[in-house]
Short mmCIF file of C-alpha atoms in Angstrom, two decimals:
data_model
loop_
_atom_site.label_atom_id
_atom_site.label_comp_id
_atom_site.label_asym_id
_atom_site.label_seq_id
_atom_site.Cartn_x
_atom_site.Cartn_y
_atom_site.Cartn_z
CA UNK V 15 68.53 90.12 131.63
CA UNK V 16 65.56 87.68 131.19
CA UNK V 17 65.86 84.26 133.20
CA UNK V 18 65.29 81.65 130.10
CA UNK V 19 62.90 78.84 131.70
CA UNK V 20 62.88 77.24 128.32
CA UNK V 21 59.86 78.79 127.67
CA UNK V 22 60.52 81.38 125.40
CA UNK V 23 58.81 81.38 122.33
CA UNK V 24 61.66 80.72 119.32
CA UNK V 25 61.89 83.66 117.30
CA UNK V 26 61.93 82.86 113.23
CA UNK V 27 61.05 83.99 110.24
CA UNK V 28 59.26 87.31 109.58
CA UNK V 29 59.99 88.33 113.25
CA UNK V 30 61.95 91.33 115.04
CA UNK V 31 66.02 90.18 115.96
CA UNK V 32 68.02 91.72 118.91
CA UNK V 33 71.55 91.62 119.37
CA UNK V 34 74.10 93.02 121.33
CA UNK V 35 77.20 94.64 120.18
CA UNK V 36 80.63 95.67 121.14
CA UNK V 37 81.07 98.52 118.62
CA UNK V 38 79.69 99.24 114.92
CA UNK V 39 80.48 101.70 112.12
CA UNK V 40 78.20 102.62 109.09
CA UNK V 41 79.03 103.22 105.30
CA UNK V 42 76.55 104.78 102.85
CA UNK V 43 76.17 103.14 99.79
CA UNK V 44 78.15 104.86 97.14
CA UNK V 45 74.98 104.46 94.44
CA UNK V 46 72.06 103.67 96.06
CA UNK V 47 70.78 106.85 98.49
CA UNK V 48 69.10 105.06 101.49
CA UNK V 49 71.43 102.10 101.63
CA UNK V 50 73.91 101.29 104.05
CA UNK V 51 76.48 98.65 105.37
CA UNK V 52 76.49 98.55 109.14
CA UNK V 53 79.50 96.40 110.80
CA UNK V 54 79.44 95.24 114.12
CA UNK V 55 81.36 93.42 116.36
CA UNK V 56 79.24 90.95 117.79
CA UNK V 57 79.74 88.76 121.17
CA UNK V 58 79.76 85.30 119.77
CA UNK V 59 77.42 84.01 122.65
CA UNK V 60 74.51 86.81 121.18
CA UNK V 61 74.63 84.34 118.38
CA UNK V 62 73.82 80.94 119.99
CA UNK V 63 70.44 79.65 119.73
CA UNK V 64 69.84 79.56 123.52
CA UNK V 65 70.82 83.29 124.64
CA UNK V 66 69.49 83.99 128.02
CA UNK V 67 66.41 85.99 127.59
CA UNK V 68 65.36 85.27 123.72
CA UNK V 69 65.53 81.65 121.60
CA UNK V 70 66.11 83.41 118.04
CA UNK V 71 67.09 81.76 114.98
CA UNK V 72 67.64 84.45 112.02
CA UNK V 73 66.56 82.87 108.94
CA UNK V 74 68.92 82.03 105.50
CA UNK V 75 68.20 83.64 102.04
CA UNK V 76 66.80 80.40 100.46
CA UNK V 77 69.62 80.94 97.66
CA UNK V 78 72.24 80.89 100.42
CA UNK V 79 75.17 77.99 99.59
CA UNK V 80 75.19 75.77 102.35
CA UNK V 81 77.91 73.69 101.94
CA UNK V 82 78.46 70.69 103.72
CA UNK V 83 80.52 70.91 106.33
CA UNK V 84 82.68 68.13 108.08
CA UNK V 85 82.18 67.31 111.55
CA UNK V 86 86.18 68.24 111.99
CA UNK V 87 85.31 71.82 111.00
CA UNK V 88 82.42 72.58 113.34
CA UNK V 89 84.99 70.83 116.11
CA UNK V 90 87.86 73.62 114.76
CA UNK V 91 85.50 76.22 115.18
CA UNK V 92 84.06 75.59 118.77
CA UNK V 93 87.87 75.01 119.61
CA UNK V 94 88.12 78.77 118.36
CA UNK V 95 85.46 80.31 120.31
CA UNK V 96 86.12 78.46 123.07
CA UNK V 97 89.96 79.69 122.25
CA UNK V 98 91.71 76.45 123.30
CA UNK V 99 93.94 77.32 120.62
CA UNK V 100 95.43 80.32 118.83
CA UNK V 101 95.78 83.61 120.32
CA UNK V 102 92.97 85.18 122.62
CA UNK V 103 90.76 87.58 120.97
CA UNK V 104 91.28 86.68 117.49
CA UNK V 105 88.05 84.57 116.36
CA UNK V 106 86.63 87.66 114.15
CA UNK V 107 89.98 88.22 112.37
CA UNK V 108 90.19 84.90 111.32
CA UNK V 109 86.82 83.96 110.46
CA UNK V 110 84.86 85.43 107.95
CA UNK V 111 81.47 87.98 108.55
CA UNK V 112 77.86 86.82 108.88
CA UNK V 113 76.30 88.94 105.99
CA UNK V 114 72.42 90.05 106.37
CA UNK V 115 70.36 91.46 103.96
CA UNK V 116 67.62 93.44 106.00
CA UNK V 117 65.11 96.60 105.27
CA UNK V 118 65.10 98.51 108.68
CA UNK V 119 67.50 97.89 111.76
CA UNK V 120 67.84 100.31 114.62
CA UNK V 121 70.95 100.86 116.67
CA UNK V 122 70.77 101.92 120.30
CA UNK V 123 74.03 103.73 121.43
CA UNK V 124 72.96 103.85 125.24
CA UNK V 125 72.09 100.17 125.40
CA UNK V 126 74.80 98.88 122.39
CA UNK V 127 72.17 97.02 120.92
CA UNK V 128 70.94 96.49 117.38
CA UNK V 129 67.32 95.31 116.05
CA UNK V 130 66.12 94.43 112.94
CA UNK V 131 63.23 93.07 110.71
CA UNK V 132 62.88 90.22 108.68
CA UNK V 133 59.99 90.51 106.89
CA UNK V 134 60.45 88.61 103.98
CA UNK V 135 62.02 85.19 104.08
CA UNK V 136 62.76 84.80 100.37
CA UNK V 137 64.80 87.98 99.57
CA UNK V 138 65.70 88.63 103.52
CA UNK V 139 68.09 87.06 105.83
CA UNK V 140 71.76 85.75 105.98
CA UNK V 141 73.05 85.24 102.70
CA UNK V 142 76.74 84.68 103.43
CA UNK V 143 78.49 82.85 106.35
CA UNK V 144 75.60 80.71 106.61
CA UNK V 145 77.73 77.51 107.59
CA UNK V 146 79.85 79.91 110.99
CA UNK V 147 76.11 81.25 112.15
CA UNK V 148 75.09 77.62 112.00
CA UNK V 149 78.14 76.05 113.75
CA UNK V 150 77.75 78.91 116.61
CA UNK V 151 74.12 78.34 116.85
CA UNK V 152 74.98 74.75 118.06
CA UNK V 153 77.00 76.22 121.04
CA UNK V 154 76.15 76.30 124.56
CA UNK V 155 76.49 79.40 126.55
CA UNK V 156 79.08 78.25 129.05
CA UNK V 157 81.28 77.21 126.12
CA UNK V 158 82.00 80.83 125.13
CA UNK V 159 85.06 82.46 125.83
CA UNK V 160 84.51 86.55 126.74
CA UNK V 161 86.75 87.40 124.50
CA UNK V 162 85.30 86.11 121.28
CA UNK V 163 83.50 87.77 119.11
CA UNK V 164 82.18 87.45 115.15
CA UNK V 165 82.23 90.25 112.75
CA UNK V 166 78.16 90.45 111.83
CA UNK V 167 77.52 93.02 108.66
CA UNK V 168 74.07 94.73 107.80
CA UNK V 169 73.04 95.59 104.30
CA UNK V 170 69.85 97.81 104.80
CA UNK V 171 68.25 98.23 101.51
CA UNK V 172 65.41 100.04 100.02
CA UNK V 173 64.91 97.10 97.82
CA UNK V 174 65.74 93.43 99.32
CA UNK V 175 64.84 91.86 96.11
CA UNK V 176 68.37 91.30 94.68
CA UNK V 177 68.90 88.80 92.35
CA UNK V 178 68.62 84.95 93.02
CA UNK V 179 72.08 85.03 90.82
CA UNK V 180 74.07 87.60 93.04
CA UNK V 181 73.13 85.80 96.39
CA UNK V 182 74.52 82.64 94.68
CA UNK V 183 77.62 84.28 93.95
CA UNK V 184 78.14 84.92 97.92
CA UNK V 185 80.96 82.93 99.11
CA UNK V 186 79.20 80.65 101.81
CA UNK V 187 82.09 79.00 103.12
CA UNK V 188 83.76 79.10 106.18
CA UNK V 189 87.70 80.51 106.49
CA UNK V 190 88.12 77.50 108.83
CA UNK V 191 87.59 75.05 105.82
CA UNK V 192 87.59 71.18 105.39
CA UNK V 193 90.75 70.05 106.02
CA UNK V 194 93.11 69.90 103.28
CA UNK V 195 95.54 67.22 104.46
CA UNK V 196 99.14 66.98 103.03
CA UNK V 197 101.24 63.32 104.00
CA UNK V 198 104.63 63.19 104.96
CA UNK V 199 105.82 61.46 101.92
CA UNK V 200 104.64 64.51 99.99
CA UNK V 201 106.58 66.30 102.03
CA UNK V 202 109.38 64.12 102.54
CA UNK V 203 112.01 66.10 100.27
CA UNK V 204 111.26 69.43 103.07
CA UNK V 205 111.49 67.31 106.16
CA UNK V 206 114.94 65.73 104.82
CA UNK V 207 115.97 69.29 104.66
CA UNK V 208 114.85 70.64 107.59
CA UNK V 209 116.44 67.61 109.70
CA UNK V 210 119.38 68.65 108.29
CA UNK V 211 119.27 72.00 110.20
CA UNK V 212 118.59 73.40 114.24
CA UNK V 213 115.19 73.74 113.49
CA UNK V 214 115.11 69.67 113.45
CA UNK V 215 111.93 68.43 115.13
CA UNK V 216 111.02 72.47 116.39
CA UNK V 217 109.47 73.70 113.18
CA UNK V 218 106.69 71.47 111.38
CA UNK V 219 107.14 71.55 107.59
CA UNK V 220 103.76 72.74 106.74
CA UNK V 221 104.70 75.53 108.59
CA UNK V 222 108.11 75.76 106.42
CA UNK V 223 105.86 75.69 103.37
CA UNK V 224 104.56 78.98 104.06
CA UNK V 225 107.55 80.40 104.44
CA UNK V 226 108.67 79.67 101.05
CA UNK V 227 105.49 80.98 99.62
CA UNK V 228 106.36 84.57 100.62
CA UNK V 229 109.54 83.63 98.54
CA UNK V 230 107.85 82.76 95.28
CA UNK V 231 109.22 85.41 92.95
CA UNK V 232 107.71 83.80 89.75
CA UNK V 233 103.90 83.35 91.77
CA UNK V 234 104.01 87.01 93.44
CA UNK V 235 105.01 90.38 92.10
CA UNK V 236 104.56 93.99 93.14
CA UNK V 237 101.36 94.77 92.49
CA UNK V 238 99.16 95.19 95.16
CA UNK V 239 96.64 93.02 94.63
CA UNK V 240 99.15 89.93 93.94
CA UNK V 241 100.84 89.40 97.71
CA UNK V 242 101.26 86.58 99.84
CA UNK V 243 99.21 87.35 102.86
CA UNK V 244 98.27 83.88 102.95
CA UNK V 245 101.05 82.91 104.39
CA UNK V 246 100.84 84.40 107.52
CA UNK V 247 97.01 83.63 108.00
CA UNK V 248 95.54 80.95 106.09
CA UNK V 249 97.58 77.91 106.18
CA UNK V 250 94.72 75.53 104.67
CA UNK V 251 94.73 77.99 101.39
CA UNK V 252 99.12 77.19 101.24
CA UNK V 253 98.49 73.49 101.35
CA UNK V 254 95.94 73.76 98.76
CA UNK V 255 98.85 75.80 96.50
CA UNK V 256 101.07 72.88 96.88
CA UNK V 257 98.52 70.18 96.74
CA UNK V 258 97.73 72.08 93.03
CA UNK V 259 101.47 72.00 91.75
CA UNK V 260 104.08 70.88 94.45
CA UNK V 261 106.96 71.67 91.89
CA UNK V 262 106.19 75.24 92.16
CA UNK V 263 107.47 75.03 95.91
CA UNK V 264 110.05 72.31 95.51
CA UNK V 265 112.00 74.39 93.01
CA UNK V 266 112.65 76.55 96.66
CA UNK V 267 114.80 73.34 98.23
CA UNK V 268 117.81 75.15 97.26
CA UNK V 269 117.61 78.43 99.04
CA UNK V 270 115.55 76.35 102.18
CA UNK V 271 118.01 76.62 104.73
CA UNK V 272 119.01 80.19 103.82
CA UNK V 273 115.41 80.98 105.04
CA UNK V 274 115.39 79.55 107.83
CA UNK V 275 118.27 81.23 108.78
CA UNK V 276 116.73 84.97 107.54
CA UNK V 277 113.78 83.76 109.80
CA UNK V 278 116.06 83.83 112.82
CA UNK V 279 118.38 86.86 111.30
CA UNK V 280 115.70 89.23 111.22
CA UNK V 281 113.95 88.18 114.30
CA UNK V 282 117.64 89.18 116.21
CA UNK V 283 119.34 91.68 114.57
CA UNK V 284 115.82 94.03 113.64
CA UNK V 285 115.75 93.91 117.68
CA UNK V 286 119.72 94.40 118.11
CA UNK V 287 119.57 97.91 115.87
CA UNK V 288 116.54 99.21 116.03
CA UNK V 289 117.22 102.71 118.64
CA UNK V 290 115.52 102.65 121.87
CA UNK V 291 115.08 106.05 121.44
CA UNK V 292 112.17 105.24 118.72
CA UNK V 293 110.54 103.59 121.40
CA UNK V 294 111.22 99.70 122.46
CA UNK V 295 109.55 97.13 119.86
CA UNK V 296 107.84 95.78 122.15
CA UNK V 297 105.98 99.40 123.21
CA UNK V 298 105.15 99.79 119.59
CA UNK V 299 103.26 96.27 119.42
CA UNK V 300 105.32 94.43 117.18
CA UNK V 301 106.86 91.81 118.77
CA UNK V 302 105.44 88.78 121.09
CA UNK V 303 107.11 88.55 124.76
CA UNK V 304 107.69 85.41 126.12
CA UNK V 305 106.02 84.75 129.48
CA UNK V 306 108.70 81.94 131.06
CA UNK V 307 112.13 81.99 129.69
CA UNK V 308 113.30 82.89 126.38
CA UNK V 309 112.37 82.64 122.41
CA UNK V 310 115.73 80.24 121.10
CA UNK V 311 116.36 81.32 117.52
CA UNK V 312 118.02 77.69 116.80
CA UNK V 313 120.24 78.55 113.78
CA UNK V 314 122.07 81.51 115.08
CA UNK V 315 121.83 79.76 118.43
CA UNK V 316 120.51 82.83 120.78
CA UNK V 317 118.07 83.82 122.75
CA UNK V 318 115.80 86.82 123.17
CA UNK V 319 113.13 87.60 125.90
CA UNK V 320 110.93 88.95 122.43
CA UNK V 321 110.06 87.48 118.98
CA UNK V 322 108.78 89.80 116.37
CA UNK V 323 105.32 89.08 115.56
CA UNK V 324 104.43 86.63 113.06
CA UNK V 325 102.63 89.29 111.14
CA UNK V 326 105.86 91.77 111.23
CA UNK V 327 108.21 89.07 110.50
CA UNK V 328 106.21 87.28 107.55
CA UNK V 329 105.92 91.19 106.04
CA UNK V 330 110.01 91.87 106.47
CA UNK V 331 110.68 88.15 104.68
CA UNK V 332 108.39 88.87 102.06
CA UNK V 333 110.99 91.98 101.23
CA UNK V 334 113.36 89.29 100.20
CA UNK V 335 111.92 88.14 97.32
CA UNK V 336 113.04 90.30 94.83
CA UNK V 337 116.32 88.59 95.30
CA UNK V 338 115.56 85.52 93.56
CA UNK V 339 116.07 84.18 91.04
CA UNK V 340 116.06 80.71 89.35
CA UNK V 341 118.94 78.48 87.74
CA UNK V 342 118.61 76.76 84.18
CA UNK V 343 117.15 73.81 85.79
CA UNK V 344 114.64 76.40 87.64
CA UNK V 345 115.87 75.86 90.88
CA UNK V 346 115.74 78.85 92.87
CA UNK V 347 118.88 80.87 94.26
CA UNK V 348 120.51 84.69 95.21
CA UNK V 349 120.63 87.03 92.76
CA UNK V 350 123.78 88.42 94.61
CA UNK V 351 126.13 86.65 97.44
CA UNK V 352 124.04 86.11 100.62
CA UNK V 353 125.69 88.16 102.70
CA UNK V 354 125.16 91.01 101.06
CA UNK V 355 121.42 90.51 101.10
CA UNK V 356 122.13 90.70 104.68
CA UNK V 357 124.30 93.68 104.99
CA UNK V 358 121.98 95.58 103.06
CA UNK V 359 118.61 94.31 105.75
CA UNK V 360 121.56 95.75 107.99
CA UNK V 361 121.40 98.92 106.56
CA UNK V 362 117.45 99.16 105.56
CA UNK V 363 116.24 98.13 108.28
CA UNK V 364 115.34 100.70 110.42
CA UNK V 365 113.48 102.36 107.59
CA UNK V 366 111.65 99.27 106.83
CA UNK V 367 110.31 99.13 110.44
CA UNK V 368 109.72 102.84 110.72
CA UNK V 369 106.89 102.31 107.82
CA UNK V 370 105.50 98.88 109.71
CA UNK V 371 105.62 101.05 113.09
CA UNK V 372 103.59 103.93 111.14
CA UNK V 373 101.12 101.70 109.55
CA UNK V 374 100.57 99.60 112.58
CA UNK V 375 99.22 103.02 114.60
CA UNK V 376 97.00 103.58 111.55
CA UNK V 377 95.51 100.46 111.78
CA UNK V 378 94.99 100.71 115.64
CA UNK V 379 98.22 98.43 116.91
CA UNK V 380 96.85 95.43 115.53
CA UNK V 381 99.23 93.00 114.03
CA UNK V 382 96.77 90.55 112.68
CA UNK V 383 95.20 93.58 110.45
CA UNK V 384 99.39 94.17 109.44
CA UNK V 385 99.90 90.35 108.41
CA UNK V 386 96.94 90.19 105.87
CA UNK V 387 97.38 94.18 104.67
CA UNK V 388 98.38 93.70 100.85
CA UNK V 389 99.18 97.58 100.33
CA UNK V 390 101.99 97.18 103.00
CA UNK V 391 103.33 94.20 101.81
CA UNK V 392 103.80 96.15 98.43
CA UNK V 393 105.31 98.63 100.09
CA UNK V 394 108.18 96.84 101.89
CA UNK V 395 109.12 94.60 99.00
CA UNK V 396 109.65 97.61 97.02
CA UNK V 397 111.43 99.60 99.85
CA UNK V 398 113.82 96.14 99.33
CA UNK V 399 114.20 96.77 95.60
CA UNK V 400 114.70 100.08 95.63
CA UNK V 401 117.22 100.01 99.20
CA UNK V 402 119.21 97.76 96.88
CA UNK V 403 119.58 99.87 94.30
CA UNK V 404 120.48 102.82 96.24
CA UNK V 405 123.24 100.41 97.94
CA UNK V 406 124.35 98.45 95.42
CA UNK V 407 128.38 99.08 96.39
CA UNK V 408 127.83 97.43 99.57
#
């Protein structure tokens, strides 16, 4: 590594780029022979403007959105990389890629770095996720946790000169938006209800809100690409649901409670049935241990030494919603008596888990992939549909 005097010359414009990776993978185009995508994982600090060794700024496709961005945001996102909140290791789930449109770039296995050529500013460069290079860029190197990094994809192409139309298209806006803010009095007929219940002071309502969304059995349906993923992962994107048509979530203050209650239900009794001899919960990566005492599920007043994970358990409510239904004033409620719904979780549940368990080795034991995989939502709220029919004498 280079000692950086301050001296370096600033790399820009039609120049060489270097960065260092953690791993990659390539996909050839499925039209164009010659073209590629190349993904990386990419240390966050390889992005900041003063990397030891080499001042580089990669230039930005001059048809690149740029939004403006609030000073809040660029505070969120140095919070994130500097993880002093959230979960460690999570910045390049939750943020969106740095896209690059470049003609050559060369990938060295033995030294896990990557190099490539800008060599023409106005069809070259980043052309998506402008706004998260630029709010890295800012950082300094001692800010940086280790363990963040930023997902950075490649397009090589034979021909760079794509239209100005299709780079405006791009989506330049970060996943850790503006702020949508949401006031207690809009939220005063959820808080009334939730006061009225254990979870009292422990659960914030925006954070009740997206439980009800995986509920929303006139928003969501089977098909794959209609699920609520959002609830688990993008809390600004809920807010701006209900901030679009609150009714649509307020016609859910009837069966409130009795969520709040599956939320604990499922957390205890998935962990009080499922057989040890499938291998402990925990060993499979789907639940969260807690590092001092215990996790208090408030309504059924207990207390385990594990919590599902937020991804499992936001999959295995989202099951439920095929049993609701809405009253002649469209207020929501059971299509059957309650406690059937949960005798029959009773008996479905270890299949329901088996396919989680299954899909979460596929996907490498990561739960965040699980939370925001539509396909397996799909899946478990019809395994719910058709474990009902197949028990409907319970």
């Amino acid at each position: 590594m280079v000692k950086d005097n301050g001296t370096e010359e600033i790399i820009s414009g039609k120049n060489r780029y270097f960065l260092h990776y953690k791993n990659y993978g390539i996909l050839d185009d499925p039209v164009q022979k010659n073209n590629f995508l190349v993904s990386f994982n990419i240390p966050v600090k390889e992005l900041i403007y003063e990397k030891p060794g080499i001042k580089q700024v990669v230039p930005i496709h001059p048809n690149c959105n740029v939004v403006d961005v609030d000073k809040k945001v660029h505070q969120d996102i140095g919070k994130a990389i500097k993880q002093e909140f959230g979960e460690i290791g999570t910045f390049h789930l939750k943020t969106q890629s740095v896209k690059i449109i470049c003609k050559d770039l060369e990938v060295s296995d033995t030294t896990q770095r990557v190099s490539f050529t800008i060599d023409d500013t106005l069809h070259q460069g980043i052309v998506d996720g402008a706004n998260l290079y630029l709010a890295i860029n800012s950082l300094k190197l001692e800010e940086i946790s280790k363990h963040s990094y930023v997902k950075v994809d490649f397009y090589v192409m034979q021909d760079t000169s794509i239209s100005d139309d299709m780079v405006k298209t791009l989506d330049a806006k970060l996943t850790i938006d503006k702020e949508i803010n949401i006031t207690k009095k809009e939220l005063h007929w959820l808080e009334e209800i939730i006061q009225e219940t254990d979870y009292a002071g422990k659960m914030d309502a925006v954070d009740v809100l997206c439980l009800i969304n995986l509920f929303r059995n006139n928003y969501y349906d089977a098909e794959v690409s209609n699920q609520p993923i959002e609830s688990y992962w993008n809390k600004q994107r809920i807010k701006e649901l209900y901030k679009e048509n609150p009714n649509s979530f307020i016609q859910y203050k009837t069966i409130v409670k009795d969520i709040l209650y599956l939320y604990d239900y499922v957390n205890w009794k998935t962990q009080e049935l499922w057989p040890s001899k499938k291998g402990s919960l925990n060993s499979l990566g789907l639940t969260t241990k807690y590092n001092q005492k215990a996790y208090e599920f408030y309504i059924l007043d207990k207390k385990l030494d594990y919590k599902l994970h937020d991804a499992v358990i936001f999959i295995l409510l989202n099951g439920f919603r095929p049993f609701v239904i809405f009253n002649q004033d469209t207020t929501a409620r059971w299509s059957k008596d309650f406690n059937k719904i949960l005798e029959l979780y009773d008996t479905i549940l270890i299949e329901i888990i088996s396919i989680i368990k299954d899909y979460s080795s596929q996907m490498g034991h990561n739960p965040h992939l699980l939370g925001k995989n539509k396909m397996l939502y799909s899946i478990i709220y019809k395994e719910f549909m058709m474990g009902d029919l197949l028990n409907q004498f319970l």
